[in-house]
XYZ file of C-alpha atoms in Angstrom:
557
model
C 41.494 41.541 -22.344
C 43.670 38.986 -20.469
C 46.785 40.269 -18.737
C 48.900 38.082 -21.024
C 47.874 40.342 -23.892
C 49.328 43.445 -22.254
C 52.635 43.475 -24.214
C 50.769 43.444 -27.524
C 48.572 46.369 -26.461
C 51.587 48.357 -25.324
C 53.528 47.553 -28.485
C 50.686 48.854 -30.648
C 49.874 52.007 -28.699
C 53.334 53.078 -27.548
C 54.560 53.808 -31.031
C 51.311 55.206 -32.369
C 50.140 57.417 -29.506
C 52.960 57.602 -26.936
C 50.390 57.551 -24.118
C 51.041 58.094 -20.440
C 50.221 54.712 -18.927
C 48.490 54.828 -15.550
C 48.848 51.841 -13.236
C 48.617 51.118 -9.546
C 52.298 50.194 -9.123
C 55.002 50.345 -11.788
C 56.707 47.268 -10.387
C 53.578 45.148 -10.831
C 53.290 45.797 -14.564
C 56.461 47.198 -16.116
C 58.854 44.252 -15.493
C 56.742 41.982 -17.708
C 56.878 44.586 -20.488
C 60.642 44.872 -20.152
C 60.947 41.096 -20.272
C 59.084 41.280 -23.566
C 61.664 43.764 -24.864
C 59.343 46.771 -24.518
C 59.945 50.218 -23.085
C 57.280 52.801 -22.274
C 58.075 56.483 -22.563
C 55.781 57.809 -19.804
C 53.711 56.546 -16.922
C 51.729 57.702 -13.916
C 52.262 55.595 -10.809
C 49.007 55.902 -8.890
C 50.386 54.514 -5.631
C 53.342 56.900 -5.501
C 51.194 59.849 -6.576
C 48.517 59.022 -4.005
C 51.044 59.066 -1.189
C 52.381 62.470 -2.239
C 48.953 64.053 -2.725
C 47.637 62.776 0.587
C 50.466 64.521 2.410
C 51.246 67.642 0.372
C 50.074 70.928 1.851
C 49.521 72.133 -1.716
C 46.648 69.654 -2.066
C 45.421 69.619 1.533
C 42.019 71.044 0.600
C 41.251 68.373 -1.988
C 38.716 65.619 -1.502
C 41.474 63.054 -1.935
C 43.487 64.524 0.936
C 40.523 64.906 3.256
C 38.816 61.559 2.760
C 39.370 58.765 5.323
C 42.196 56.313 4.793
C 41.320 53.592 2.310
C 42.775 50.774 0.207
C 45.112 53.058 -1.728
C 46.719 54.179 1.535
C 47.229 50.545 2.546
C 48.651 49.481 -0.821
C 52.211 48.327 -0.289
C 54.607 48.959 -3.136
C 56.963 46.387 -4.567
C 60.669 47.118 -4.900
C 62.131 47.193 -8.382
C 62.494 43.566 -9.335
C 60.352 42.428 -6.406
C 58.164 39.379 -6.789
C 54.439 39.986 -7.099
C 52.761 37.941 -4.361
C 50.197 35.410 -5.545
C 47.646 36.451 -2.941
C 46.854 39.464 -0.820
C 46.762 42.130 -3.534
C 43.743 43.105 -5.609
C 44.147 42.307 -9.301
C 42.537 44.938 -11.548
C 41.818 44.036 -15.137
C 44.533 44.964 -17.586
C 42.167 47.015 -19.762
C 41.455 49.298 -16.774
C 45.096 50.245 -16.297
C 45.608 52.783 -18.980
C 45.161 56.487 -19.107
C 44.044 56.582 -22.747
C 41.095 58.944 -22.437
C 41.085 62.725 -22.001
C 38.958 62.198 -18.907
C 38.251 58.896 -17.144
C 34.657 57.675 -17.160
C 32.464 58.146 -14.143
C 32.865 55.546 -11.432
C 30.385 52.739 -11.386
C 28.523 51.862 -8.173
C 30.715 49.855 -5.848
C 33.884 51.546 -7.088
C 33.612 54.754 -5.113
C 36.889 56.382 -4.079
C 38.096 54.784 -0.879
C 35.792 51.810 -1.465
C 36.759 48.183 -1.152
C 38.267 47.886 -4.628
C 41.310 49.494 -6.186
C 39.758 51.052 -9.245
C 42.560 52.856 -11.115
C 40.207 55.062 -13.142
C 38.413 56.333 -10.043
C 41.722 56.988 -8.321
C 43.107 58.729 -11.402
C 40.078 61.031 -11.475
C 40.541 61.834 -7.791
C 44.204 62.642 -8.319
C 43.466 64.897 -11.275
C 40.913 66.736 -9.182
C 43.432 67.126 -6.350
C 46.034 68.554 -8.707
C 43.593 70.906 -10.427
C 42.455 72.333 -7.095
C 45.975 72.588 -5.643
C 47.507 75.887 -4.638
C 50.283 75.500 -7.245
C 49.284 72.668 -9.596
C 52.342 73.050 -11.810
C 54.690 72.100 -8.984
C 52.705 68.987 -8.141
C 52.388 67.906 -11.782
C 56.165 68.043 -12.177
C 56.713 66.182 -8.911
C 54.314 63.367 -9.826
C 55.780 63.077 -13.313
C 59.310 62.939 -11.892
C 58.367 60.388 -9.239
C 56.675 58.175 -11.824
C 59.647 58.511 -14.180
C 61.874 57.465 -11.300
C 59.837 54.281 -10.930
C 60.406 53.514 -14.622
C 64.134 54.157 -14.215
C 64.362 51.884 -11.168
C 62.591 49.045 -12.988
C 64.813 49.484 -16.051
C 68.012 49.512 -13.991
C 66.959 46.293 -12.297
C 66.108 44.765 -15.677
C 69.403 45.789 -17.305
C 71.534 45.236 -14.203
C 74.899 46.696 -13.267
C 77.805 44.886 -15.009
C 79.587 42.800 -12.379
C 82.566 40.492 -12.712
C 82.042 37.655 -10.223
C 85.602 36.401 -10.772
C 86.981 39.855 -10.002
C 84.844 40.094 -6.860
C 86.111 36.697 -5.721
C 89.695 37.884 -6.305
C 89.055 41.010 -4.221
C 87.703 38.915 -1.354
C 90.541 36.399 -1.618
C 93.129 39.185 -1.588
C 91.637 40.727 1.557
C 90.409 37.682 3.454
C 92.120 34.631 2.028
C 90.506 31.853 -0.016
C 86.807 31.169 0.425
C 86.506 28.962 3.506
C 84.190 25.978 4.024
C 80.728 26.872 5.277
C 80.723 27.885 8.934
C 84.437 28.727 9.112
C 86.202 32.076 9.139
C 88.418 33.109 6.248
C 92.118 32.670 7.000
C 92.871 36.361 7.501
C 89.989 36.852 9.928
C 90.977 33.754 11.878
C 94.564 34.997 12.177
C 93.335 38.345 13.468
C 91.006 36.602 15.929
C 94.028 34.765 17.331
C 95.871 38.096 17.720
C 92.889 39.647 19.501
C 92.681 36.751 21.954
C 96.435 36.875 22.589
C 96.398 40.634 23.223
C 93.585 40.171 25.742
C 95.021 36.963 27.236
C 91.612 35.458 26.452
C 90.770 31.768 25.929
C 90.399 30.230 22.448
C 86.640 30.188 22.964
C 86.397 34.012 22.793
C 84.374 34.929 19.711
C 85.329 38.384 18.372
C 81.978 38.495 16.580
C 80.144 38.596 19.935
C 80.232 42.191 21.131
C 79.111 41.429 24.701
C 81.763 38.712 25.128
C 84.445 40.856 23.541
C 83.647 43.859 25.753
C 83.779 41.668 28.848
C 87.162 40.307 27.825
C 88.456 43.838 27.182
C 87.230 45.019 30.566
C 88.823 42.004 32.251
C 92.114 42.853 30.522
C 91.891 46.481 31.654
C 91.513 47.963 28.189
C 88.932 50.483 29.389
C 86.692 50.593 26.307
C 83.050 51.452 26.932
C 82.067 50.428 23.382
C 83.517 48.979 20.205
C 83.023 52.153 18.149
C 85.989 52.925 15.946
C 86.460 56.477 17.175
C 86.601 55.312 20.785
C 88.971 52.420 20.132
C 91.367 54.721 18.268
C 91.858 56.746 21.458
C 93.071 53.687 23.389
C 96.737 52.680 23.610
C 96.623 48.875 23.821
C 97.973 46.013 21.664
C 94.446 44.778 20.952
C 93.361 47.923 19.120
C 95.182 47.450 15.795
C 94.151 43.808 15.139
C 90.628 44.459 16.420
C 90.066 47.433 14.104
C 91.361 45.447 11.147
C 89.145 42.516 12.120
C 86.079 44.759 12.304
C 86.838 46.265 8.891
C 87.309 42.899 7.185
C 84.339 41.362 8.972
C 82.182 44.173 7.603
C 83.401 43.355 4.083
C 82.639 39.668 4.605
C 79.130 40.185 5.952
C 78.059 43.047 3.677
C 79.654 42.068 0.344
C 81.272 38.684 0.874
C 80.797 35.401 -0.941
C 77.238 34.916 0.277
C 76.337 38.362 -1.095
C 77.986 37.448 -4.396
C 75.995 34.219 -4.621
C 72.718 35.951 -3.796
C 72.947 39.126 -5.849
C 75.134 38.556 -8.921
C 73.869 36.340 -11.734
C 74.798 36.226 -15.413
C 77.334 39.000 -14.989
C 74.862 41.457 -13.468
C 74.090 42.878 -10.039
C 70.383 43.660 -9.800
C 69.392 45.598 -6.726
C 65.854 46.210 -5.519
C 65.443 49.974 -5.483
C 62.604 51.495 -3.483
C 61.552 54.764 -5.107
C 60.713 57.368 -2.457
C 61.764 54.893 0.219
C 62.973 57.724 2.465
C 60.496 60.285 3.754
C 62.349 63.106 1.965
C 61.852 61.373 -1.390
C 65.306 59.836 -1.543
C 65.536 56.271 -2.763
C 66.255 53.266 -0.586
C 66.977 49.646 -1.445
C 65.332 46.569 -0.023
C 68.182 44.209 -0.760
C 71.744 44.058 -1.984
C 72.915 47.231 -0.279
C 73.267 49.118 -3.556
C 73.278 52.482 -1.783
C 76.267 51.419 0.328
C 78.611 49.733 -2.107
C 82.104 50.088 -0.597
C 84.817 51.419 -2.863
C 86.828 48.242 -2.384
C 84.356 46.094 -4.319
C 83.713 48.604 -7.090
C 86.668 47.109 -8.956
C 84.290 44.266 -9.817
C 81.987 46.665 -11.703
C 83.476 46.334 -15.170
C 81.916 47.308 -18.490
C 81.108 44.656 -21.065
C 83.673 44.168 -23.886
C 83.452 47.098 -26.281
C 81.403 49.079 -23.773
C 82.214 51.687 -21.143
C 80.825 53.080 -17.904
C 80.029 56.791 -17.995
C 80.018 57.908 -14.354
C 78.570 61.328 -13.526
C 78.620 62.929 -10.090
C 76.848 66.192 -9.196
C 79.195 68.361 -7.161
C 77.904 69.794 -3.857
C 74.316 69.239 -4.888
C 72.485 70.110 -1.668
C 74.056 73.549 -1.018
C 73.485 74.500 -4.654
C 69.862 73.440 -4.328
C 69.614 75.556 -1.185
C 70.972 78.600 -3.006
C 68.431 78.138 -5.805
C 65.485 77.543 -3.470
C 66.317 80.680 -1.501
C 67.146 82.748 -4.620
C 70.413 83.623 -2.908
C 72.375 85.098 -5.792
C 75.530 85.608 -3.722
C 75.672 81.937 -2.808
C 74.915 80.880 -6.381
C 77.740 83.138 -7.542
C 80.114 81.456 -5.084
C 79.548 78.150 -6.841
C 79.931 79.408 -10.372
C 83.642 78.590 -10.663
C 83.007 74.935 -9.828
C 83.935 74.462 -6.180
C 81.235 76.082 -4.058
C 83.225 75.862 -0.835
C 86.244 77.500 -2.444
C 83.881 80.195 -3.727
C 82.618 80.797 -0.195
C 86.232 81.355 0.895
C 86.776 83.720 -2.043
C 83.710 85.703 -0.957
C 85.434 86.480 2.336
C 82.841 84.726 4.476
C 85.355 82.283 6.013
C 89.087 81.654 5.859
C 89.343 78.037 4.750
C 87.510 75.574 2.555
C 87.103 73.192 5.479
C 85.348 75.889 7.517
C 83.081 76.655 4.565
C 82.119 72.994 4.244
C 81.613 72.478 7.983
C 79.533 75.634 8.264
C 77.333 74.870 5.275
C 76.714 71.294 6.388
C 75.859 72.616 9.829
C 73.375 75.033 8.317
C 71.641 72.237 6.394
C 71.820 69.571 9.090
C 71.538 71.624 12.259
C 75.085 71.749 13.603
C 74.925 73.792 16.797
C 78.321 73.112 18.386
C 82.009 73.496 17.598
C 83.271 75.072 14.412
C 79.889 74.801 12.734
C 78.226 77.017 15.344
C 81.068 79.542 15.131
C 80.923 79.794 11.345
C 77.143 79.880 10.917
C 76.644 83.572 11.855
C 79.254 84.573 9.296
C 77.543 82.513 6.614
C 74.271 84.150 7.619
C 75.730 87.582 6.926
C 77.273 86.517 3.610
C 74.296 84.489 2.340
C 71.273 85.766 4.259
C 68.578 84.295 2.016
C 69.954 80.751 2.077
C 70.549 80.654 5.819
C 67.179 82.269 6.527
C 65.412 79.546 4.530
C 66.792 76.660 6.579
C 66.406 78.583 9.840
C 62.732 79.206 9.091
C 62.263 75.542 8.198
C 63.792 74.611 11.545
C 61.534 77.008 13.456
C 58.496 75.596 11.666
C 59.476 72.100 12.723
C 60.098 73.207 16.297
C 56.532 74.514 16.388
C 55.254 71.163 15.162
C 54.558 72.497 11.683
C 54.994 71.003 8.227
C 57.493 72.094 5.563
C 57.602 71.342 1.843
C 60.157 70.847 -0.896
C 60.382 72.955 -4.008
C 57.861 70.787 -5.881
C 55.494 70.218 -2.975
C 56.453 67.025 -1.138
C 55.527 67.800 2.474
C 57.062 66.539 5.673
C 54.992 64.380 8.012
C 53.747 65.900 11.285
C 56.002 65.143 14.254
C 53.676 62.508 15.695
C 52.431 61.314 19.052
C 55.761 61.175 20.870
C 56.418 64.822 20.057
C 52.911 65.816 21.155
C 53.248 63.883 24.409
C 56.608 65.496 25.167
C 55.218 68.993 24.635
C 52.099 68.272 26.692
C 54.218 66.804 29.471
C 56.283 69.960 29.758
C 53.145 72.021 30.460
C 51.552 69.643 32.945
C 50.951 71.032 36.430
C 53.411 68.573 37.963
C 56.008 68.859 35.206
C 59.579 68.906 36.402
C 62.917 69.766 34.863
C 63.175 66.371 33.158
C 59.885 66.877 31.311
C 60.968 70.307 30.104
C 64.341 68.952 28.969
C 62.630 66.113 27.100
C 60.316 68.551 25.336
C 63.252 70.747 24.324
C 65.119 67.708 23.005
C 62.131 66.638 20.883
C 61.702 70.205 19.652
C 65.337 70.591 18.574
C 65.401 67.159 16.971
C 62.318 67.833 14.838
C 63.661 71.239 13.894
C 66.827 69.576 12.589
C 64.667 67.181 10.598
C 62.573 69.879 8.914
C 65.672 72.037 8.340
C 67.189 69.261 6.272
C 63.928 67.992 4.777
C 63.451 70.989 2.497
C 67.003 70.753 1.131
C 67.449 66.989 0.898
C 63.940 66.553 -0.509
C 64.463 69.189 -3.186
C 67.839 67.672 -4.071
C 66.037 64.350 -4.509
C 63.576 66.076 -6.864
C 66.463 67.494 -8.885
C 67.976 64.014 -9.119
C 64.645 62.558 -10.304
C 64.359 65.200 -13.017
C 68.001 64.599 -13.950
C 67.473 60.858 -14.364
C 64.230 61.337 -16.266
C 66.006 63.655 -18.698
C 68.964 61.268 -19.027
C 66.592 58.383 -19.693
C 64.760 60.255 -22.447
C 67.898 61.630 -24.064
C 69.697 58.262 -24.034
C 66.800 56.658 -25.855
C 66.908 59.425 -28.443
C 70.582 58.596 -29.121
C 69.413 55.315 -30.612
C 71.353 52.071 -30.988
C 74.964 51.321 -31.858
C 74.949 48.429 -34.312
C 78.612 48.236 -35.337
C 80.300 47.066 -32.153
C 79.491 44.104 -29.923
C 76.156 43.919 -28.149
C 76.212 44.190 -24.392
C 75.049 41.507 -21.992
C 72.012 43.528 -20.906
C 68.714 42.107 -22.182
C 66.535 43.878 -24.708
C 65.553 46.610 -25.159
C 69.031 47.740 -23.963
C 71.408 45.260 -25.611
C 72.661 47.875 -28.093
C 71.560 51.050 -26.366
C 73.232 53.160 -23.684
C 71.201 52.853 -20.503
C 71.185 53.861 -16.875
C 72.699 51.079 -14.774
C 73.172 52.557 -11.296
C 72.048 55.501 -9.158
C 73.293 56.779 -5.818
C 71.607 60.034 -4.664
C 73.733 62.446 -6.746
C 75.608 60.017 -8.971
C 74.621 57.934 -11.975
C 76.361 55.234 -13.987
C 75.434 54.784 -17.645
C 76.511 51.598 -19.427
C 77.174 52.524 -23.038
C 78.893 51.316 -26.197
C 82.411 52.754 -26.058
C 81.906 54.609 -29.346
C 79.028 56.557 -27.745
C 80.906 57.640 -24.600
C 81.309 61.290 -25.630
C 77.671 61.603 -26.672
C 76.542 60.039 -23.397
C 78.753 62.406 -21.424
C 77.057 65.330 -23.128
C 73.651 63.806 -22.406
C 74.228 63.688 -18.653
C 75.516 67.290 -18.660
C 72.590 68.583 -20.713
C 70.174 66.652 -18.502
C 71.625 68.306 -15.377
C 71.056 71.742 -16.874
C 67.513 70.698 -17.873
C 66.761 69.532 -14.317
C 67.935 72.883 -12.971
C 65.651 74.781 -15.348
C 62.676 72.576 -14.533
C 62.973 73.236 -10.804
C 64.353 76.765 -10.666
C 63.571 78.423 -13.978
C 66.136 80.967 -15.060
C 67.704 81.487 -11.632
C 71.465 81.535 -12.339
C 72.609 78.485 -10.355
C 75.003 75.929 -11.828
C 74.938 72.173 -11.298
C 78.402 71.117 -12.476
C 79.197 67.450 -12.957
C 82.305 65.336 -12.769
C 81.995 62.980 -15.744
C 84.349 60.115 -16.541
C 84.242 57.270 -19.053
C 85.954 54.290 -17.447
C 86.213 50.533 -17.827
C 85.836 49.939 -14.078
C 83.639 51.868 -11.650
C 86.576 52.055 -9.232
C 88.490 54.225 -11.734
C 85.866 56.979 -11.792
C 87.277 58.831 -8.788
């Protein structure tokens, strides 16, 4: 069957059988289906699953995990919306992509696992074997299903796009910077601030504030005494250059990160389409390969405006990581502290600490390895109040300090510390090792312990978010279409359906017909509860959401 016939095959089988489609990379195959107005309910992304199974300690005894590195390890994924290169990637036949059989057929000669070709059926069989022989196969099955669902979500969000008013964005930039300047010139406001910076430093007109080395030299010549241009250091200095320089840096960041060039490159037809990278961070968090979607400043969110007759339903999970920690550790006292809504206020009410700020600082220190200041002072008290939760992250840290591997709730495992860590430890035990070698080894040890301490919590929070989005995606589709009001500007199959439009770690934005706002709000709440049950069963931990239906994203908080 030619690849061009893929949409017809999917159209016929999706409704009749609702299969789980297996393919090497969601972003190689799903965008074409979406362009044809098709949506698939389930998939299995072989590339993403392979990466997890090769590293998970739950599957470390499998043949897939123990075999030498091969083509599937070298397969580079495409970002959501990325362009498939014309050369350099094997092209399997379309009729070999689908998991339509109870068990895949035996591999033919020349298609052995790890061989020169990317045979999806052989790889699928190897992955099934790895899961079946895993220590806890249920955890891995859920993780792979969630990861694959995340890939579908990312592709659909790129396809639908985030509503974006280019005229509003231009107005925001003009208000802050002045009118759009000719190419190669600074906006008026930045140029005025540059003049103030030069005057405060008694510097010549040739001084370029965008050149950090030149600017630091000029500041030293003027006796400012700044060792760097970091904001926190500049704020300590009493000098006329500080105020205009800080404002210049802030506006320059807006211009370079989300200025007119960004608008030209990333917003078309009233939509911002970012390139999400599913599992782009080692903990399983998403990244983006372009557009800076995961760092959209609040100032430009005013340009995110729902289509006429539509609304943005914005949902934010409150204090996700500490709640995940409580559930992972089965710390009922800590779960109880979060039951009223504000976990940090609940920690204060428990008597563990005196103020909400101390509760927040202490809990963040526990999860991220804060060992100084208020965090270090509060941590022992949190350990007495919530012994299970604190013991879990402390044990994860000790495992990392020993060079060991830790895993998330569903079985994503951390990478080993690597050659630099090994060399530092070996150097400390060498016969001629001095104090510097021992200090370097201790530094590497502490650093990796902080990484593994946070890995288990951040990675499990990422798994919760994947399950949350998968449940939202399914439930939104079940709501059906709204045919009475105006269609949105999103292409089919989402023109009249509520759909996920944006994701940021613990926050989602659903673009929905205004008449469906209440139903969508209930969907995201029910999906959060479902994600909690999937990961933690009946353990009594709450995942409360802040949900708002707004016209502009900036109005959500």
